[in-house]
Amino acid sequence: EPEVTQTPSHQVTQMGQEVILRCVPISNHLYFYWYRQILGQKVEFLVSFYNNEISEKSEIFDDQFSVERPDGSNFTLKIRSTKLEDSAMYFCASSEIGGPPSHEQYFGPGTRLTVT
Amino acid sequence: AQTVTQSQPEMSVQEAETVTLSCTYDTSESNYYLFWYKQPPSRQMILVIRQEAYKQQNATENRFSVNFQKAAKSFSLKISDSQLGDTAMYFCAFFNAGGTSYGKLTFGQGTILTVHP
């Protein structure tokens, strides 16, 4: 069964450093998403991406964040200057089109980002 | 904006018994979908069950079923014959199909379910 993959599984970085989190969505999917989950809290939407542009973004997704689909397979989330409060699990998801029912979002295993 | 509330931070159940997890939501929209996701200790998000708001019939997937009360804006998950592998965090999630949200899911706070042998 096709699946969303994410690398790395765990990233440790120092405050102020740039990080890039990578995702490989399912190959025939067209919509891509990033969510984050601070430890012990709920999953929060960050951004959705379609046709090489951002479709929607949340208040969390400020100028420090950017997304890119550099080639036909990868989908990346960049944080330019990490802060301690960016420490969280980041989930990538993809779907065939932008909504259910048959177009459910498939989630990757997540990247745990630790900012020290 | 939509909100999703799960009022039970933690629940426990004995193996083979039945447990119900609660979820309420608030929306002014009429066209939406509701989901339950499971997040085991591995932290992978797994879709358990979905419900279309326009359907009156409650969704069922094997041992998982929902009680969807649209007027009350309630969406509970019932797990029958609980198994040890059901131990996980469970999230209720909302999707507004009538707006311009491109697949954005709004999640509740989660309920940690522990199944005891």
Coordinates of C-alpha atoms in Angstrom, one line a residue:
Chain A
E1 CA 0.0 0.0 0.0
P2 CA 1.4 3.4 -0.9
E3 CA 2.4 5.6 2.0
V4 CA 3.7 9.1 2.9
T5 CA 7.3 9.1 4.0
Q6 CA 9.1 11.8 6.0
T7 CA 12.7 12.4 6.7
P8 CA 14.4 12.7 9.1
S9 CA 12.4 11.0 11.9
H10 CA 14.1 13.2 14.5
Q11 CA 15.9 16.5 14.0
V12 CA 17.8 18.3 16.7
T13 CA 18.8 21.9 15.9
Q14 CA 19.9 25.0 17.8
M15 CA 17.8 28.0 18.1
G16 CA 18.2 30.4 15.2
Q17 CA 19.2 27.7 12.8
E18 CA 17.4 26.8 9.6
V19 CA 15.8 23.4 9.2
I20 CA 14.2 21.6 6.3
L21 CA 11.8 18.8 6.9
R22 CA 11.2 16.5 3.9
C23 CA 8.2 14.6 2.8
V24 CA 7.4 12.3 -0.1
P25 CA 3.7 12.2 -0.7
I26 CA 1.8 9.4 -2.3
S27 CA 2.6 9.6 -6.0
N28 CA -0.8 10.3 -7.5
H29 CA -1.8 12.8 -4.9
L30 CA -2.3 16.4 -5.7
Y31 CA -2.8 18.1 -2.4
F32 CA -0.2 18.4 0.3
Y33 CA -0.4 19.5 3.9
W34 CA 1.8 20.2 6.9
Y35 CA 0.5 19.9 10.5
R36 CA 2.3 20.1 13.7
Q37 CA 1.7 18.7 17.2
I38 CA 3.4 20.2 20.2
L39 CA 3.9 17.4 22.8
G40 CA 0.7 16.6 24.6
Q41 CA -1.3 19.0 22.6
K42 CA -3.6 18.7 19.6
V43 CA -2.7 18.5 16.0
E44 CA -2.7 21.9 14.3
F45 CA -3.0 22.7 10.6
L46 CA -0.1 24.7 9.2
V47 CA -0.5 24.9 5.4
S48 CA -2.1 23.3 2.4
F49 CA -0.4 23.3 -1.0
Y50 CA -1.8 22.6 -4.5
N51 CA -0.6 23.3 -8.0
N52 CA 2.7 24.6 -6.8
E53 CA 1.2 27.2 -4.5
I54 CA -0.1 27.7 -1.1
S55 CA -3.9 27.1 -0.9
E56 CA -4.4 28.0 2.7
K57 CA -2.3 28.7 5.7
S58 CA -2.9 29.2 9.4
E59 CA -1.9 31.9 11.7
I60 CA 1.0 29.8 12.9
F61 CA 2.5 29.7 9.4
D62 CA 4.3 33.1 9.5
D63 CA 7.2 34.4 7.5
Q64 CA 9.5 32.0 9.2
F65 CA 7.9 29.1 7.4
S66 CA 7.9 28.2 3.8
V67 CA 7.0 25.2 1.7
E68 CA 8.2 24.0 -1.6
R69 CA 7.8 21.2 -4.0
P70 CA 11.3 21.2 -5.5
D71 CA 10.7 18.3 -7.8
G72 CA 8.0 15.8 -8.7
S73 CA 8.2 13.8 -5.6
N74 CA 9.4 15.8 -2.6
F75 CA 7.4 18.3 -0.5
T76 CA 9.4 20.4 2.0
L77 CA 8.8 22.6 5.0
K78 CA 11.5 25.1 5.8
I79 CA 11.8 27.0 9.1
R80 CA 14.2 29.8 8.6
S81 CA 15.2 30.7 12.1
T82 CA 14.0 28.2 14.6
K83 CA 12.7 29.1 18.0
L84 CA 12.3 27.0 21.1
E85 CA 8.5 27.0 20.6
D86 CA 8.9 25.3 17.2
S87 CA 9.8 22.1 19.0
A88 CA 7.0 19.7 17.9
M89 CA 6.1 16.7 15.8
Y90 CA 5.6 17.8 12.2
F91 CA 3.3 15.7 10.1
C92 CA 3.0 15.8 6.3
A93 CA -0.2 14.6 4.7
S94 CA -1.4 14.2 1.1
S95 CA -4.7 13.6 -0.6
E96 CA -5.9 13.0 -4.1
I97 CA -8.0 16.1 -4.1
G98 CA -8.8 18.6 -1.4
G99 CA -11.4 16.9 0.6
P100 CA -13.2 13.7 1.7
P101 CA -14.9 11.3 1.5
S102 CA -12.8 9.2 -0.8
H103 CA -10.0 11.7 -0.8
E104 CA -8.9 11.2 2.7
Q105 CA -5.6 12.6 4.0
Y106 CA -2.8 10.1 4.4
F107 CA -0.4 11.1 7.1
G108 CA 3.3 10.4 7.2
P109 CA 5.0 9.1 10.4
G110 CA 6.1 12.6 11.4
T111 CA 9.4 14.3 12.1
R112 CA 10.2 15.2 15.7
L113 CA 11.9 18.6 15.7
T114 CA 13.7 19.5 18.9
V115 CA 15.1 23.1 19.2
T116 CA 17.7 23.6 21.9
Chain B
A1 CA -14.3 29.2 12.6
Q2 CA -14.9 25.7 13.7
T3 CA -14.0 24.2 17.1
V4 CA -13.7 20.6 18.1
T5 CA -13.8 19.7 21.8
Q6 CA -12.9 16.3 23.4
S7 CA -13.8 16.6 27.1
Q8 CA -12.2 13.3 28.1
P9 CA -8.4 13.6 28.4
E10 CA -8.0 10.0 29.4
M11 CA -10.2 6.8 29.3
S12 CA -9.5 3.2 30.2
V13 CA -11.2 0.0 29.4
Q14 CA -10.8 -3.7 30.0
E15 CA -10.0 -5.9 27.0
A16 CA -13.1 -7.2 25.2
E17 CA -15.3 -4.5 26.7
T18 CA -16.9 -1.5 25.0
V19 CA -15.8 2.1 25.4
T20 CA -17.2 5.4 24.1
L21 CA -15.2 8.5 23.4
S22 CA -16.9 11.8 23.2
C23 CA -16.6 14.7 20.8
T24 CA -18.5 17.9 20.3
Y25 CA -18.0 20.5 17.6
D26 CA -19.2 23.9 16.8
T27 CA -19.9 25.2 13.3
S28 CA -22.4 27.2 11.3
E29 CA -21.7 25.2 8.2
S30 CA -24.1 22.6 6.9
N31 CA -21.8 20.6 4.6
Y32 CA -19.0 19.0 6.6
Y33 CA -17.3 15.7 7.5
L34 CA -16.2 14.3 10.8
F35 CA -13.4 11.9 11.4
W36 CA -11.8 9.9 14.2
Y37 CA -8.1 9.4 13.9
K38 CA -6.0 7.0 16.0
Q39 CA -2.5 7.9 17.0
P40 CA -0.7 4.9 18.6
P41 CA 2.6 5.3 20.5
S42 CA 4.4 5.3 17.2
R43 CA 2.6 8.7 16.6
Q44 CA 1.5 7.7 13.1
M45 CA -2.0 9.2 12.4
I46 CA -4.4 6.5 11.2
L47 CA -7.9 7.2 10.0
V48 CA -10.4 5.1 11.9
I49 CA -13.8 6.2 10.7
R50 CA -15.5 9.1 8.8
Q51 CA -19.0 10.5 8.8
E52 CA -20.6 12.7 6.2
A53 CA -22.9 15.3 7.8
Y54 CA -25.6 14.9 5.2
K55 CA -25.9 11.2 6.0
Q56 CA -28.3 10.3 8.8
Q57 CA -27.0 6.7 9.1
N58 CA -24.2 6.3 11.6
A59 CA -20.9 5.1 10.1
T60 CA -19.5 1.7 11.1
E61 CA -16.1 0.1 10.5
N62 CA -15.9 -3.4 12.0
R63 CA -15.6 -2.8 15.8
F64 CA -15.8 1.0 15.4
S65 CA -19.0 2.9 15.2
V66 CA -20.1 6.4 15.7
N67 CA -23.1 8.1 17.2
F68 CA -23.6 11.2 15.1
Q69 CA -26.1 13.7 16.6
K70 CA -26.2 16.6 14.2
A71 CA -28.6 18.8 16.1
A72 CA -26.5 18.4 19.2
K73 CA -23.3 18.7 17.3
S74 CA -22.0 15.5 18.9
F75 CA -19.9 12.8 17.3
S76 CA -18.9 10.0 19.7
L77 CA -16.8 6.9 18.9
K78 CA -17.8 3.5 20.2
I79 CA -15.2 0.8 20.2
S80 CA -16.6 -2.7 20.8
D81 CA -14.6 -5.7 21.9
S82 CA -11.6 -3.5 22.8
Q83 CA -8.2 -4.9 22.0
L84 CA -4.8 -4.2 23.4
G85 CA -3.8 -2.7 20.1
D86 CA -6.6 -0.1 20.4
T87 CA -4.4 1.7 23.1
A88 CA -3.7 5.0 21.5
M89 CA -4.6 8.7 21.4
Y90 CA -7.8 9.3 19.6
F91 CA -8.5 12.6 17.8
C92 CA -11.8 13.8 16.6
A93 CA -11.5 16.1 13.5
F94 CA -13.7 18.3 11.4
F95 CA -13.6 19.2 7.7
N96 CA -15.7 22.0 6.3
A97 CA -16.7 20.8 2.8
G98 CA -18.8 23.9 2.0
G99 CA -16.1 26.5 2.3
T100 CA -12.8 27.2 0.7
S101 CA -10.7 25.2 3.1
Y102 CA -8.5 23.1 0.9
G103 CA -8.5 20.0 3.0
K104 CA -7.8 21.7 6.3
L105 CA -8.7 19.4 9.2
T106 CA -9.5 20.9 12.6
F107 CA -8.6 18.5 15.4
G108 CA -9.8 18.2 19.0
Q109 CA -7.4 17.9 21.9
G110 CA -7.4 14.1 21.9
T111 CA -8.4 11.4 24.3
I112 CA -5.8 8.9 25.5
L113 CA -7.4 5.4 25.6
T114 CA -5.7 2.6 27.5
V115 CA -6.9 -0.9 27.1
H116 CA -6.0 -3.2 30.1
P117 CA -5.6 -6.9 29.8

